[in-house]
């Protein structure tokens, strides 16, 4: 999938490594650790692939891709603290390998390095867009935390939150691939491409989050490569669960509410985790099927946005990434 941008990805990785290098041995050990859970680096690839697909002037795209990936890493390190997660990409989370204090500070360090790198670019577009995106992403996380255990959550509000916390960075990656480094007097063709590619990223990102939320309820930790059942444990209501709730009878709904109640089941040592109770209590597979249908719809919309671009290996790869979000099991 990433073959059309392999040299750019290599360059992006060496820029990232140089950016997080530190004289402090403790920091060096931690950045090496997060390097080992680098994962698919899809957001970085999107910057480079969109740049290629729209035939942008792309000499600084590896830098932009490195900034996007550093911000993504920072958010994951912080997210694992918020979620109390133990494993990510088959490797111990920073909060598990060290502790919460270290993880908060390391996330700040990574974000600061991204911020610094953005000041070295020839235009302010990336720093402006990514600063706004980080604020949107935090807004999504805050709204999600505020609405924990609220079974009144609608599909529209769920999608709004998922678009903010996940869709926003995908969207910014694609928009920057299309637009960087243009700033003030932008060519209208480039501006139009920016809007279309931003929408492509938002839809793919939203689909990715829906699939992620399905894997959290029906996936297995060994296959997914990270802790599962965490959303239920944290009281986060996700699309598959909202659909299962909507289908349930009154008694089942009461049991579901009780499972999500703070300090209910799962609190005592040896008690089953909430996810086990939820799996027994309601029809999660029907909820997952309905949520996956929505993810398919989003991916179809996203793919249609690629059609006007000239045929190229980069456009094919974007199409494959959109499809991959539906098929991934990890
Ligand atoms: C993963 O969601 C997390 C996000 C998409 C964003 C998290 C963002 C923050 C915690 C804000 C960080 C702010 C700064 C400035 C660095 P998830 O928990 O649903 O997915 P997961 O299963 O991969 O953990
Ligand atoms: Mg998480």
PDB file of C-alpha atoms and ligand atoms in Angstrom, residues 43 70-80 82-83 85 88 107-108 110-111 134-135 137-139 141 144 162 164-167 208-209 212-213 216 226-227 230-231 234 236 238 328, ligand 1:
ATOM      1  CA  UNK A  43      -1.524   9.430   9.052  1.00  0.00           C
ATOM      2  CA  UNK A  70       4.540  13.006  16.403  1.00  0.00           C
ATOM      3  CA  UNK A  71       1.246  14.636  17.372  1.00  0.00           C
ATOM      4  CA  UNK A  72      -0.475  11.287  16.922  1.00  0.00           C
ATOM      5  CA  UNK A  73       2.093   9.569  19.170  1.00  0.00           C
ATOM      6  CA  UNK A  74       1.709  12.278  21.824  1.00  0.00           C
ATOM      7  CA  UNK A  75      -2.067  11.830  21.844  1.00  0.00           C
ATOM      8  CA  UNK A  76      -1.752   8.039  22.176  1.00  0.00           C
ATOM      9  CA  UNK A  77       0.674   8.293  25.093  1.00  0.00           C
ATOM     10  CA  UNK A  78      -1.777  10.646  26.856  1.00  0.00           C
ATOM     11  CA  UNK A  79      -4.802   8.594  25.829  1.00  0.00           C
ATOM     12  CA  UNK A  80      -3.385   5.448  27.450  1.00  0.00           C
ATOM     13  CA  UNK A  82      -6.736   8.488  30.472  1.00  0.00           C
ATOM     14  CA  UNK A  83      -7.906   4.977  29.567  1.00  0.00           C
ATOM     15  CA  UNK A  85      -4.575   0.977  29.102  1.00  0.00           C
ATOM     16  CA  UNK A  88      -0.679  -0.885  22.679  1.00  0.00           C
ATOM     17  CA  UNK A 107       3.380  13.141  25.648  1.00  0.00           C
ATOM     18  CA  UNK A 108       4.111  16.822  26.321  1.00  0.00           C
ATOM     19  CA  UNK A 110       6.559  14.727  21.854  1.00  0.00           C
ATOM     20  CA  UNK A 111       3.970  17.428  21.265  1.00  0.00           C
ATOM     21  CA  UNK A 134      -5.106  19.438  18.378  1.00  0.00           C
ATOM     22  CA  UNK A 135      -7.657  21.726  20.060  1.00  0.00           C
ATOM     23  CA  UNK A 137      -9.109  16.577  19.159  1.00  0.00           C
ATOM     24  CA  UNK A 138      -8.927  17.576  22.843  1.00  0.00           C
ATOM     25  CA  UNK A 139     -12.503  18.928  22.600  1.00  0.00           C
ATOM     26  CA  UNK A 141     -11.857  13.785  24.245  1.00  0.00           C
ATOM     27  CA  UNK A 144     -16.419  11.961  25.378  1.00  0.00           C
ATOM     28  CA  UNK A 162     -15.378  10.420  16.903  1.00  0.00           C
ATOM     29  CA  UNK A 164     -13.253  15.310  16.470  1.00  0.00           C
ATOM     30  CA  UNK A 165     -11.007  12.868  18.332  1.00  0.00           C
ATOM     31  CA  UNK A 166      -9.950  10.721  15.352  1.00  0.00           C
ATOM     32  CA  UNK A 167     -11.321  12.155  12.095  1.00  0.00           C
ATOM     33  CA  UNK A 208     -11.442   3.809  11.490  1.00  0.00           C
ATOM     34  CA  UNK A 209     -12.813   4.865  14.903  1.00  0.00           C
ATOM     35  CA  UNK A 212     -11.820   0.442  16.551  1.00  0.00           C
ATOM     36  CA  UNK A 213     -14.889   0.661  18.777  1.00  0.00           C
ATOM     37  CA  UNK A 216     -13.011  -3.063  21.594  1.00  0.00           C
ATOM     38  CA  UNK A 226      -3.970  -3.769  22.553  1.00  0.00           C
ATOM     39  CA  UNK A 227      -6.219  -3.942  25.592  1.00  0.00           C
ATOM     40  CA  UNK A 230     -11.532  -0.692  27.910  1.00  0.00           C
ATOM     41  CA  UNK A 231     -14.363   1.470  26.558  1.00  0.00           C
ATOM     42  CA  UNK A 234     -14.313   3.410  31.290  1.00  0.00           C
ATOM     43  CA  UNK A 236     -17.575   5.121  27.098  1.00  0.00           C
ATOM     44  CA  UNK A 238     -19.684   3.488  21.491  1.00  0.00           C
ATOM     45  CA  UNK A 328      -8.281  -4.504   9.801  1.00  0.00           C
TER      46      UNK A 328
HETATM   47  C1  LIG B   1      -7.635   7.102  20.814  1.00  0.00           C
HETATM   48  O1  LIG B   1      -8.967   6.847  21.114  1.00  0.00           O
HETATM   49  C2  LIG B   1      -7.305   8.517  21.165  1.00  0.00           C
HETATM   50  C3  LIG B   1      -7.479   9.599  20.381  1.00  0.00           C
HETATM   51  C4  LIG B   1      -7.993   9.461  19.036  1.00  0.00           C
HETATM   52  C5  LIG B   1      -7.106  10.974  20.824  1.00  0.00           C
HETATM   53  C6  LIG B   1      -6.589  11.136  22.225  1.00  0.00           C
HETATM   54  C7  LIG B   1      -6.219  12.550  22.505  1.00  0.00           C
HETATM   55  C8  LIG B   1      -5.870  13.052  23.709  1.00  0.00           C
HETATM   56  C9  LIG B   1      -5.858  12.199  24.920  1.00  0.00           C
HETATM   57  C10 LIG B   1      -5.445  14.499  23.824  1.00  0.00           C
HETATM   58  C11 LIG B   1      -3.929  14.603  23.857  1.00  0.00           C
HETATM   59  C12 LIG B   1      -3.474  15.989  23.751  1.00  0.00           C
HETATM   60  C13 LIG B   1      -2.216  16.412  23.448  1.00  0.00           C
HETATM   61  C14 LIG B   1      -1.945  17.855  23.422  1.00  0.00           C
HETATM   62  C15 LIG B   1      -1.093  15.506  23.136  1.00  0.00           C
HETATM   63  P1  LIG B   1      -9.418   5.468  21.727  1.00  0.00           P
HETATM   64  O2  LIG B   1      -9.118   5.455  23.184  1.00  0.00           O
HETATM   65  O3  LIG B   1     -10.829   5.260  21.340  1.00  0.00           O
HETATM   66  O4  LIG B   1      -8.555   4.441  20.915  1.00  0.00           O
HETATM   67  P2  LIG B   1      -7.502   3.351  21.413  1.00  0.00           P
HETATM   68  O5  LIG B   1      -8.323   2.108  21.485  1.00  0.00           O
HETATM   69  O6  LIG B   1      -6.468   3.270  20.314  1.00  0.00           O
HETATM   70  O7  LIG B   1      -6.938   3.768  22.707  1.00  0.00           O
END
